XYZ file of C-alpha atoms in Angstrom:
700
model
C -6.634 -82.806 90.074
C -6.680 -85.552 87.511
C -4.819 -84.023 84.613
C -1.722 -85.645 83.333
C -0.708 -83.835 86.228
C -2.348 -85.803 89.068
C -2.636 -89.035 88.419
C -2.076 -89.350 91.649
C -8.754 -94.303 97.284
C -14.981 -103.564 104.881
C -17.678 -105.419 104.667
C -18.704 -109.098 104.965
C -17.306 -111.789 102.701
C -18.137 -111.057 99.073
C -18.398 -113.334 96.064
C -15.582 -112.607 93.628
C -15.174 -112.733 89.885
C -11.560 -112.834 88.744
C -10.606 -110.520 85.901
C -7.289 -112.207 85.126
C -6.027 -115.794 85.298
C -4.427 -117.101 88.480
C -1.113 -115.752 89.742
C 0.894 -118.212 87.713
C -0.521 -116.602 84.573
C -0.441 -112.991 85.771
C 1.495 -110.374 83.769
C 5.125 -111.387 83.731
C 8.113 -109.127 84.052
C 9.767 -108.098 80.814
C 11.855 -111.033 79.523
C 15.531 -111.023 80.292
C 18.061 -111.052 77.463
C 19.070 -114.441 76.083
C 21.580 -116.210 78.274
C 20.709 -114.417 81.507
C 19.264 -116.141 84.555
C 16.331 -115.086 86.663
C 17.877 -115.742 90.065
C 16.139 -113.530 92.598
C 18.887 -112.960 95.159
C 17.820 -109.465 96.111
C 14.425 -107.772 96.296
C 13.604 -104.788 94.146
C 13.406 -101.744 96.416
C 12.959 -97.990 96.202
C 16.680 -97.325 95.838
C 16.644 -99.462 92.676
C 13.519 -97.643 91.508
C 14.929 -94.146 92.001
C 18.167 -94.960 90.170
C 16.504 -96.863 87.295
C 16.844 -95.528 83.750
C 13.797 -93.985 82.105
C 13.054 -94.710 78.447
C 10.627 -92.649 76.410
C 9.665 -90.745 73.259
C 10.320 -93.342 70.518
C 10.469 -91.842 66.994
C 10.650 -93.989 63.844
C 12.447 -92.745 60.710
C 10.385 -92.196 57.523
C 11.864 -95.326 55.904
C 11.025 -97.413 58.960
C 14.594 -98.516 59.575
C 15.587 -96.551 62.663
C 14.009 -95.720 65.988
C 15.403 -92.904 68.115
C 14.445 -92.793 71.772
C 15.453 -90.992 74.952
C 16.973 -92.485 78.077
C 17.123 -90.455 81.284
C 19.676 -91.502 83.879
C 19.736 -90.542 87.542
C 22.788 -89.677 89.603
C 21.399 -89.928 93.117
C 24.638 -88.793 94.778
C 24.786 -85.666 92.601
C 21.006 -85.133 92.915
C 20.467 -84.717 89.189
C 19.126 -86.423 86.092
C 20.394 -86.275 82.519
C 18.796 -87.313 79.243
C 20.411 -88.736 76.120
C 19.239 -89.872 72.691
C 19.819 -93.404 71.401
C 19.255 -94.932 67.968
C 18.482 -98.539 67.111
C 18.322 -100.404 63.803
C 14.921 -102.079 63.474
C 16.106 -104.349 60.662
C 18.728 -106.172 62.685
C 18.860 -107.124 66.373
C 21.291 -105.347 68.622
C 21.612 -102.750 71.315
C 20.827 -99.082 70.866
C 23.705 -96.728 70.180
C 24.145 -93.428 72.004
C 24.144 -90.581 69.476
C 27.152 -88.292 69.232
C 24.952 -85.183 69.284
C 24.340 -85.798 72.990
C 27.749 -84.342 73.765
C 26.376 -80.871 73.112
C 22.993 -81.641 74.618
C 20.063 -83.094 72.686
C 16.403 -83.867 73.357
C 13.014 -84.033 71.611
C 14.270 -85.801 68.488
C 11.953 -85.718 65.457
C 12.445 -87.070 61.945
C 11.905 -84.812 58.958
C 10.520 -85.929 55.617
C 13.994 -85.138 54.274
C 15.369 -88.054 56.301
C 17.246 -85.734 58.666
C 17.055 -85.906 62.435
C 15.879 -82.706 64.143
C 16.241 -82.069 67.854
C 16.363 -79.405 70.555
C 19.698 -78.428 72.066
C 21.049 -75.716 74.323
C 24.576 -75.972 72.916
C 24.335 -72.450 71.500
C 23.426 -70.987 74.892
C 19.643 -71.280 74.538
C 17.225 -74.016 73.513
C 17.088 -74.037 69.700
C 16.146 -76.428 66.902
C 19.071 -78.299 65.339
C 19.380 -80.779 62.474
C 21.714 -83.757 62.063
C 22.257 -86.568 59.605
C 20.232 -89.738 60.133
C 23.095 -91.283 62.077
C 23.222 -88.312 64.444
C 26.341 -86.708 63.007
C 27.081 -83.235 61.589
C 24.696 -81.131 63.744
C 23.641 -77.797 62.231
C 21.658 -75.078 63.983
C 18.246 -74.444 62.365
C 16.766 -71.673 64.528
C 18.670 -68.759 66.018
C 16.067 -67.007 68.121
C 16.612 -64.734 71.137
C 14.220 -66.876 73.216
C 14.173 -70.550 74.166
C 12.180 -72.889 71.934
C 9.913 -74.874 74.253
C 8.180 -77.005 71.581
C 8.348 -77.359 67.796
C 6.850 -79.050 64.722
C 8.351 -79.635 61.297
C 6.341 -78.945 58.170
C 5.525 -81.939 55.939
C 7.932 -80.677 53.261
C 10.672 -79.972 55.861
C 11.035 -76.346 54.716
C 9.539 -74.746 57.822
C 9.378 -75.280 61.543
C 6.760 -73.859 63.862
C 8.084 -73.114 67.342
C 6.469 -72.160 70.624
C 8.085 -69.254 72.469
C 7.175 -67.607 75.777
C 6.533 -63.969 74.862
C 4.815 -60.936 76.307
C 1.688 -61.052 74.123
C 1.474 -57.289 73.639
C 5.042 -57.057 72.306
C 5.430 -56.243 68.623
C 8.555 -58.354 68.198
C 10.857 -60.775 70.023
C 13.306 -58.027 70.944
C 10.577 -56.371 72.993
C 10.118 -59.532 75.065
C 13.872 -59.804 75.625
C 14.159 -56.173 76.693
C 11.142 -56.330 78.998
C 12.330 -59.535 80.673
C 15.696 -57.884 81.321
C 14.015 -54.798 82.751
C 11.951 -56.936 85.110
C 15.053 -58.847 86.219
C 16.976 -55.615 86.818
C 14.171 -53.861 88.716
C 15.028 -53.767 92.459
C 11.358 -53.803 93.436
C 9.811 -57.276 93.746
C 6.071 -56.649 93.890
C 3.943 -58.562 91.378
C 0.752 -56.976 90.067
C -2.196 -58.924 88.611
C -5.557 -57.842 87.317
C -6.941 -61.284 86.514
C -6.649 -64.819 87.876
C -4.215 -67.658 87.290
C -1.713 -65.635 89.262
C -0.040 -68.984 89.838
C -0.514 -72.359 88.174
C 0.707 -75.829 89.206
C 4.075 -74.740 90.672
C 4.828 -71.419 88.952
C 3.757 -67.820 89.499
C 2.485 -66.094 86.373
C 5.258 -63.996 84.788
C 2.786 -62.462 82.289
C 4.233 -64.333 79.280
C 2.250 -66.677 77.045
C 3.296 -69.521 74.752
C 2.829 -68.263 71.191
C 3.535 -69.916 67.844
C 6.043 -68.634 65.280
C 6.889 -70.036 61.853
C 10.562 -70.095 60.851
C 12.128 -71.107 57.538
C 14.507 -74.037 57.942
C 17.031 -72.470 55.545
C 17.313 -69.403 57.784
C 15.750 -66.975 55.331
C 13.191 -64.356 56.336
C 12.087 -63.409 59.829
C 9.989 -65.387 62.322
C 6.269 -65.128 61.548
C 4.140 -64.575 64.670
C 1.233 -66.877 63.800
C -0.822 -66.363 66.976
C -0.263 -62.631 67.167
C -3.095 -60.972 69.081
C -4.398 -64.231 70.559
C -4.881 -64.212 74.318
C -3.838 -67.743 75.252
C -1.131 -70.408 75.372
C -0.044 -72.989 72.808
C 1.000 -75.453 74.031
C -1.167 -75.170 77.114
C 0.452 -74.780 80.513
C 1.818 -76.607 82.372
C 1.892 -79.978 80.534
C 1.030 -79.213 76.908
C 3.262 -80.342 74.046
C 3.497 -80.325 70.254
C 0.515 -82.682 69.957
C -1.573 -79.522 70.396
C -0.489 -78.025 67.045
C 0.212 -79.366 63.569
C 1.077 -78.086 60.080
C -1.498 -78.345 57.337
C -0.599 -80.923 54.646
C 0.520 -78.214 52.202
C 2.938 -76.787 54.825
C 1.294 -73.371 54.426
C -0.713 -73.229 57.627
C -1.081 -74.492 61.178
C -3.976 -75.886 63.202
C -3.621 -75.544 66.954
C -5.576 -76.127 70.164
C -5.867 -73.304 72.684
C -8.121 -71.706 75.233
C -8.774 -67.977 75.313
C -7.556 -66.709 78.661
C -9.584 -63.620 79.471
C -10.979 -63.564 82.991
C -12.546 -67.050 82.816
C -9.429 -69.167 82.213
C -9.288 -70.702 85.728
C -12.796 -72.167 85.420
C -12.928 -72.906 81.690
C -11.994 -76.073 79.800
C -13.095 -74.620 76.462
C -10.112 -75.372 74.239
C -10.855 -74.882 70.540
C -9.064 -75.759 67.310
C -7.912 -72.741 65.302
C -6.373 -72.549 61.859
C -3.987 -69.860 60.654
C -2.100 -69.413 57.375
C 1.625 -68.667 57.488
C 0.940 -65.877 55.004
C -1.766 -64.331 57.229
C -0.452 -64.287 60.803
C -2.982 -63.370 63.458
C -5.958 -64.113 61.206
C -7.363 -67.082 63.103
C -10.371 -69.220 62.212
C -12.094 -71.111 65.021
C -12.902 -74.580 63.652
C -14.737 -75.919 66.726
C -16.552 -72.886 68.068
C -19.786 -74.887 68.342
C -18.316 -77.120 71.061
C -17.954 -75.306 74.418
C -15.793 -78.112 75.852
C -12.258 -79.400 75.161
C -11.035 -79.904 71.561
C -7.421 -80.970 71.006
C -4.906 -83.255 69.281
C -5.375 -82.341 65.583
C -3.875 -84.762 63.013
C -4.361 -84.720 59.228
C -5.014 -87.831 57.159
C -2.282 -88.909 54.696
C -4.267 -87.520 51.735
C -4.822 -84.221 53.565
C -8.587 -84.366 53.148
C -9.584 -85.112 56.735
C -8.674 -83.616 60.118
C -9.035 -85.965 63.085
C -9.129 -84.658 66.633
C -10.353 -85.501 70.130
C -13.144 -83.688 71.917
C -15.009 -83.698 75.201
C -18.699 -82.889 75.439
C -19.148 -81.293 78.876
C -17.685 -77.860 79.653
C -15.752 -77.633 82.890
C -15.159 -81.387 83.273
C -11.493 -82.277 82.786
C -12.127 -86.038 83.111
C -14.825 -86.269 80.456
C -14.464 -88.871 77.714
C -12.275 -87.867 74.777
C -14.322 -88.868 71.723
C -12.860 -88.965 68.194
C -14.122 -86.642 65.455
C -13.358 -86.345 61.734
C -13.657 -83.021 59.921
C -13.778 -82.748 56.145
C -11.142 -80.134 55.314
C -13.038 -78.815 52.290
C -16.625 -78.715 53.537
C -16.105 -78.474 57.286
C -18.563 -81.320 57.821
C -17.765 -83.140 61.068
C -18.723 -86.580 62.327
C -17.894 -88.703 65.350
C -16.511 -92.205 64.900
C -16.646 -95.145 67.319
C -19.290 -93.277 69.304
C -20.272 -96.465 71.151
C -16.704 -97.183 72.294
C -16.796 -96.417 76.017
C -13.150 -95.455 76.405
C -11.348 -92.107 76.373
C -8.905 -91.796 73.468
C -5.396 -90.445 73.856
C -3.068 -89.134 71.103
C -4.154 -90.120 67.583
C -2.131 -91.412 64.613
C -3.377 -92.156 61.099
C -2.402 -95.367 59.350
C -0.375 -94.830 56.186
C -3.329 -95.800 53.990
C -5.705 -93.481 55.871
C -8.153 -96.249 56.733
C -7.380 -96.576 60.425
C -6.746 -94.326 63.392
C -4.526 -95.639 66.169
C -4.744 -94.514 69.777
C -4.166 -95.665 73.329
C -6.752 -95.811 76.091
C -7.129 -97.092 79.633
C -8.954 -100.410 79.651
C -9.786 -102.342 82.859
C -6.444 -101.821 84.565
C -4.363 -101.850 81.358
C -3.523 -99.160 78.798
C -3.764 -100.718 75.361
C -3.055 -99.679 71.786
C -6.212 -99.767 69.655
C -6.968 -99.523 65.944
C -10.202 -97.795 64.862
C -11.648 -98.353 61.403
C -12.393 -94.851 60.098
C -15.311 -95.876 57.906
C -17.091 -98.408 60.127
C -15.931 -97.232 63.551
C -15.002 -100.728 64.723
C -12.367 -100.826 67.462
C -9.701 -103.540 67.664
C -7.245 -103.965 70.551
C -3.664 -104.455 69.341
C -1.774 -104.927 72.596
C -2.677 -106.918 75.695
C -1.607 -106.579 79.299
C 0.556 -103.645 80.346
C 0.658 -99.883 79.869
C 1.501 -98.512 76.416
C 2.872 -95.002 76.928
C 3.948 -94.168 73.345
C 3.845 -95.771 69.913
C 5.035 -95.256 66.349
C 4.241 -97.053 63.113
C 6.684 -98.907 60.894
C 6.029 -100.329 57.393
C 5.166 -103.690 58.987
C 3.673 -102.732 62.334
C 4.507 -100.810 65.471
C 7.253 -99.816 67.841
C 5.815 -99.005 71.243
C 6.984 -98.230 74.762
C 5.326 -100.404 77.363
C 5.675 -100.828 81.112
C 4.023 -103.029 83.739
C 3.851 -103.295 87.502
C 7.086 -105.261 87.351
C 9.119 -103.412 84.715
C 9.694 -99.805 83.606
C 9.291 -98.859 79.949
C 11.073 -100.805 77.232
C 10.539 -100.789 73.466
C 8.643 -103.596 71.769
C 7.797 -104.371 68.145
C 4.669 -106.010 66.771
C 3.264 -106.520 63.284
C -0.048 -105.010 62.231
C -2.100 -108.197 62.082
C 0.135 -110.823 63.619
C -1.028 -112.707 66.686
C 2.517 -113.131 67.925
C 3.588 -111.759 71.281
C 5.346 -108.392 71.039
C 9.134 -108.713 70.866
C 11.222 -106.653 73.279
C 14.060 -104.806 71.521
C 15.601 -102.754 74.345
C 16.827 -103.491 77.833
C 17.803 -100.164 79.376
C 17.623 -101.544 82.920
C 19.555 -104.828 82.912
C 20.330 -104.351 86.606
C 16.679 -105.186 87.329
C 16.775 -108.555 85.552
C 17.848 -110.564 88.588
C 15.885 -108.715 91.250
C 12.842 -110.254 92.897
C 9.447 -108.663 92.263
C 6.167 -109.538 93.920
C 3.608 -111.358 91.801
C 0.474 -109.366 90.984
C -3.087 -110.486 90.426
C -6.118 -108.484 89.400
C -9.402 -109.298 91.123
C -12.939 -107.975 91.135
C -15.847 -107.722 93.554
C -19.312 -106.130 93.826
C -18.824 -102.564 95.015
C -21.109 -99.561 95.343
C -24.538 -100.167 93.798
C -23.502 -103.822 93.378
C -21.417 -102.813 90.355
C -18.182 -104.619 89.507
C -15.049 -102.967 90.868
C -11.498 -104.113 90.127
C -8.322 -104.054 92.145
C -4.835 -105.520 92.353
C -3.130 -107.545 95.050
C 0.643 -107.942 94.987
C 2.516 -110.557 96.971
C 5.645 -109.446 98.822
C 8.768 -110.321 96.866
C 9.965 -112.560 99.707
C 6.667 -114.452 99.742
C 6.601 -117.828 101.453
C 3.504 -119.994 101.212
C 1.543 -120.154 104.455
C 2.823 -116.910 105.956
C 0.877 -113.729 106.599
C 2.280 -110.332 105.636
C 1.635 -106.735 106.673
C -0.235 -104.723 104.063
C 0.242 -101.400 102.310
C -3.249 -100.302 101.208
C -2.586 -97.811 98.385
C -5.235 -95.297 97.294
C -4.771 -93.561 93.943
C -5.191 -89.879 93.186
C -7.042 -88.013 90.505
C -9.613 -88.975 91.626
C -10.187 -89.870 87.971
C -7.101 -92.070 87.762
C -6.085 -95.698 88.193
C -3.618 -97.919 90.008
C -3.367 -100.394 87.146
C -0.761 -102.587 85.501
C 1.797 -99.825 85.018
C 5.087 -98.530 86.364
C 5.601 -95.418 88.456
C 8.732 -93.588 89.603
C 6.876 -92.061 92.548
C 4.121 -94.280 93.922
C 5.498 -97.646 92.843
C 3.652 -100.638 94.363
C 6.607 -102.950 93.706
C 8.760 -101.002 96.171
C 6.341 -101.955 98.949
C 6.401 -105.593 97.857
C 10.192 -105.420 97.865
C 10.130 -104.155 101.455
C 8.170 -107.207 102.579
C 4.661 -105.785 102.372
C 1.697 -107.187 100.534
C -0.070 -104.511 98.488
C -3.782 -103.930 97.903
C -5.031 -101.314 95.411
C -8.686 -100.672 94.536
C -9.876 -98.875 91.394
C -12.923 -97.423 93.135
C -15.831 -95.670 91.423
C -14.360 -92.639 89.687
C -11.388 -94.540 88.265
C -10.599 -94.408 84.564
C -10.617 -97.271 82.074
C -13.949 -98.812 83.083
C -16.344 -96.679 81.063
C -17.352 -93.047 81.378
C -20.317 -93.677 83.682
C -17.950 -95.355 86.154
C -15.619 -92.339 85.973
C -18.511 -89.886 86.343
C -19.867 -91.569 89.447
C -17.418 -89.952 91.888
C -18.274 -86.333 91.111
C -20.151 -84.823 94.088
C -19.663 -88.207 95.817
C -16.097 -88.062 97.039
C -16.800 -89.551 100.446
C -19.501 -92.197 100.015
C -19.201 -94.328 96.859
C -15.387 -94.578 96.791
C -15.232 -95.286 100.530
C -17.772 -98.081 100.130
C -15.649 -99.566 97.336
C -12.510 -99.335 99.453
C -14.214 -101.001 102.392
C -15.726 -103.782 100.312
C -12.537 -104.230 98.305
C -10.457 -104.491 101.486
C -12.851 -107.109 102.872
C -12.911 -108.994 99.565
C -9.130 -109.074 99.320
C -8.789 -110.428 102.853
C -11.414 -113.060 102.156
C -9.647 -114.240 99.033
C -5.934 -113.875 99.855
C -4.989 -115.641 103.048
C -1.486 -114.124 103.092
C -2.909 -110.662 103.879
C -2.637 -109.758 107.553
C -5.724 -107.583 107.784
C -4.981 -106.605 111.371
C -1.564 -105.254 110.418
C -2.085 -102.714 107.636
C -1.496 -99.051 106.841
C -3.364 -96.944 104.260
C -1.515 -94.484 102.040
C -2.579 -91.968 99.404
C -1.693 -88.739 97.595
C -3.796 -85.923 96.142
C -7.333 -87.354 96.119
C -5.772 -90.363 97.832
C -4.551 -87.951 100.520
C -8.056 -86.536 100.809
C -9.341 -90.079 101.274
C -6.785 -90.674 104.023
C -8.216 -87.646 105.867
C -11.734 -88.914 105.172
C -10.875 -92.420 106.416
C -9.394 -90.889 109.573
C -12.842 -89.555 110.508
C -15.155 -92.044 108.810
C -13.341 -95.389 109.080
C -11.203 -94.854 112.175
C -9.345 -97.732 113.770
C -9.204 -99.901 110.639
C -5.530 -99.214 109.907
C -2.561 -99.063 112.246
C -1.241 -95.966 110.494
C -1.996 -93.534 107.688
C 0.133 -91.648 105.146
C -1.270 -88.487 103.567
C 0.680 -86.796 100.753
C -0.689 -83.439 99.531
C -4.228 -84.318 100.565
C -7.280 -82.065 100.912
C -8.176 -81.213 104.522
C -10.786 -78.466 104.118
C -12.743 -78.346 100.860
C -13.857 -74.798 101.599
C -10.212 -73.757 101.618
C -9.708 -75.569 98.316
C -12.553 -73.580 96.784
C -10.600 -70.354 97.119
C -6.989 -71.536 97.398
C -6.550 -73.852 94.415
C -5.824 -72.536 90.904
C -7.822 -74.641 88.418
C -11.287 -73.763 89.623
C -12.995 -75.837 86.941
C -11.973 -78.911 88.926
C -13.484 -77.957 92.284
C -16.563 -76.416 90.700
C -17.324 -79.583 88.739
C -16.500 -82.008 91.522
C -18.499 -80.174 94.206
C -21.424 -78.990 92.092
C -20.753 -75.313 91.442
C -19.041 -72.451 93.208
C -18.824 -72.471 96.972
C -21.007 -69.388 97.301
C -23.716 -70.905 95.081
C -23.599 -74.422 96.519
C -21.945 -74.431 99.959
C -23.635 -77.730 100.824
C -21.716 -79.441 98.015
C -18.459 -78.425 99.651
C -19.460 -79.436 103.166
C -21.067 -82.840 102.591
C -17.781 -84.729 102.352
C -15.459 -82.236 104.006
C -12.841 -83.971 106.213
C -12.569 -80.925 108.485
C -15.956 -81.760 110.015
C -14.788 -85.160 111.291
C -11.532 -84.281 113.042
C -13.094 -85.027 116.441
C -13.166 -88.728 115.473
C -9.532 -88.886 114.335
C -7.385 -91.366 116.244
C -4.954 -93.070 113.859
C -1.247 -92.093 113.611
C -0.639 -90.149 110.415
C 2.408 -89.107 108.398
C 1.714 -85.858 106.501
C 3.774 -84.873 103.427
C 3.491 -81.485 101.725
C 5.299 -79.716 98.903
C 5.389 -75.933 99.220
C 5.240 -75.459 95.430
C 1.997 -77.413 95.244
C -0.471 -74.773 94.104
C -3.101 -77.415 93.285
C -3.486 -78.415 96.952
C -1.794 -75.532 98.762
C 0.507 -75.848 101.757
C -2.209 -74.642 104.142
C -4.048 -77.935 103.574
C -1.108 -80.024 104.782
C -0.331 -77.695 107.665
C -3.966 -77.770 108.769
C -3.942 -81.573 108.732
C -0.813 -81.660 110.880
C -2.194 -79.019 113.235
C -5.394 -81.019 113.732
C -3.419 -84.167 114.502
C -1.051 -82.466 116.927
C -3.819 -80.546 118.676
C -5.696 -83.794 119.263
C -2.565 -85.441 120.606
C -2.430 -88.029 117.831
C 1.002 -89.370 116.937
C 1.931 -87.583 113.730
C 4.835 -86.337 111.677
C 5.117 -83.619 109.015
C 7.541 -83.935 106.097
C 7.720 -80.603 104.270
C 9.531 -80.037 100.949
C 10.009 -76.315 100.182
C 11.247 -77.067 96.636
C 8.709 -79.696 95.469
C 5.302 -79.340 93.846
C 2.408 -81.835 93.814
C 5.054 -84.499 93.185
C 8.459 -85.221 94.706
C 10.834 -85.117 91.745
C 14.398 -84.466 92.906
C 16.414 -87.655 93.492
C 17.608 -86.723 96.984
C 14.107 -85.674 98.014
C 12.703 -88.918 96.617
C 15.152 -90.872 98.758
C 14.115 -88.857 101.809
C 10.414 -89.312 100.985
C 10.797 -93.082 100.781
C 12.900 -93.225 103.926
C 10.192 -91.353 105.818
C 7.260 -93.314 104.388
C 8.812 -96.748 104.792
C 10.116 -95.788 108.227
C 6.556 -94.870 109.225
C 5.169 -98.172 107.950
C 7.951 -100.191 109.591
C 7.333 -98.453 112.916
C 3.710 -99.590 113.054
C 3.701 -102.789 110.996
C 7.106 -104.258 111.881
C 7.663 -103.109 115.466
C 9.836 -106.132 116.312
C 12.338 -105.409 113.531
């Protein structure tokens, strides 16, 4: 459930060790533009969150002068979102300019070595690769394929582009896929036939196509070259893969990609390997990482082309294993790990221009920082401080990176390579938030399970007045290998609770990421004991330290694993909270064993298959404790959630109703594991905050 997909858990007084300075020095909101005032006349709330603009995907031009980025806007009334590309001059201050190419539709902008701006657009009737001048003018279509391009990469010499297309893998050409898709659409019968698993994945039923790679000449000559012809698998991987999973070789004559062979084992395998294929020899694949039976991904070549860097896990079947960094000599194939003692899991890699350093981001004690790793010595240096770095690009003098915090969605910042100066903010895509009041956040720590240090956050309500006590929203993160850290969310946003007058408590219990791999590992086969102990001790510690928390007036809320924990709390910590909120939570682990799609997750977390290890599925199964349930619960379920199927939510609601416990079911037939549509998000928040208000603010 972790994935990118799912980041979605008391005792006597406990001695505390603070992990951050006092509230006055806690992470501040992004600075307002010069000349503005920080008058907090209105609290930030979920309506402001839902309608906020979303910045992402910064891309710096080869000469380091320009950065192109995307901004997604939300029209709540129309129930839709729309993205646009903006460009900003890094050499002179000023606001970003909306590119003209947006008028025909534009996304996924990438710079070519020729200085041109490439992007995806549906202006021709399907999603194709286009090219424009550096200023976003004079768009020209590059690919003219009969299928949508879902991801692409430019070759280093800008003469080729490799594209990912959804094809029927046994088809000899693209026309075959087009004809077969039309025949399926025109067939009056609706029965679907499968002879192997992954019949559905995340929120989509398998249509028997796979993502395959094709090489296309930028000048339009020749025919598309089916590079992964005959391979039984997807590149990029479904459902969240992207172009970071494939890359051109430095000579532009080949491609290295990450993929997993499907076969009959795909639902319980995490064995992604790196393969190489020459453009001149399509279908002739070489497995570069066959020796590693776990996950290999993210290939990037050094500037001199001599070294391939990539990330790899060590344990098959464990999706939350540490991503270590490996270097492969392109000529000899010799491979070595760097920074082996660094106890963090690396994300996407980038080489420095001189080839001496690899840059990456990683979760780190409630933050997500940018790090530099010396390739020769393996030393690791943090580059950014507090906050969550979601994307970064290099410039000749340093970095442009997107960063968010608990109190501000993503904006772009610049920082020099070695300078100790604070990063400078260069965008402000949400000026309407500048004068809203946000609750102040503080990170704290306490001895949790096994007397080991556990961290959490407490957020004051935005209308905080010294000496008052406030009702509490006790938020439990999903994953379970995830974190409620110093970052922004457009779904479970702690600041919306603070804006509604609630104090917020969040605990990064054992199993959370960013605290070392042993800490992350500790939850597997221990879903109900170690995390619950951390939550209980963390709740007690927070009340002991923060006098404004009204511990007798609190509700607990969680989604995914957090929803499981709500069900577990209902039977194993009853009476502690006035109400509970369970979004897409596990009710019966036995049902999960056979109803979920990514079996590697359940089989790792519960110690094998259900038929081989039934005890592992029953030890912490909420279904066994329904007789002790007593607390009012709001249950939310998306019908397109194939990770935690609808039967889990319905069973939870049935158990509550049958026991006569006050409960309410909110069912979204068109949502998956997340609630994404603007109107549904408004309804979700209305229901959740209405539930909290009913039990925590009965006089209002």
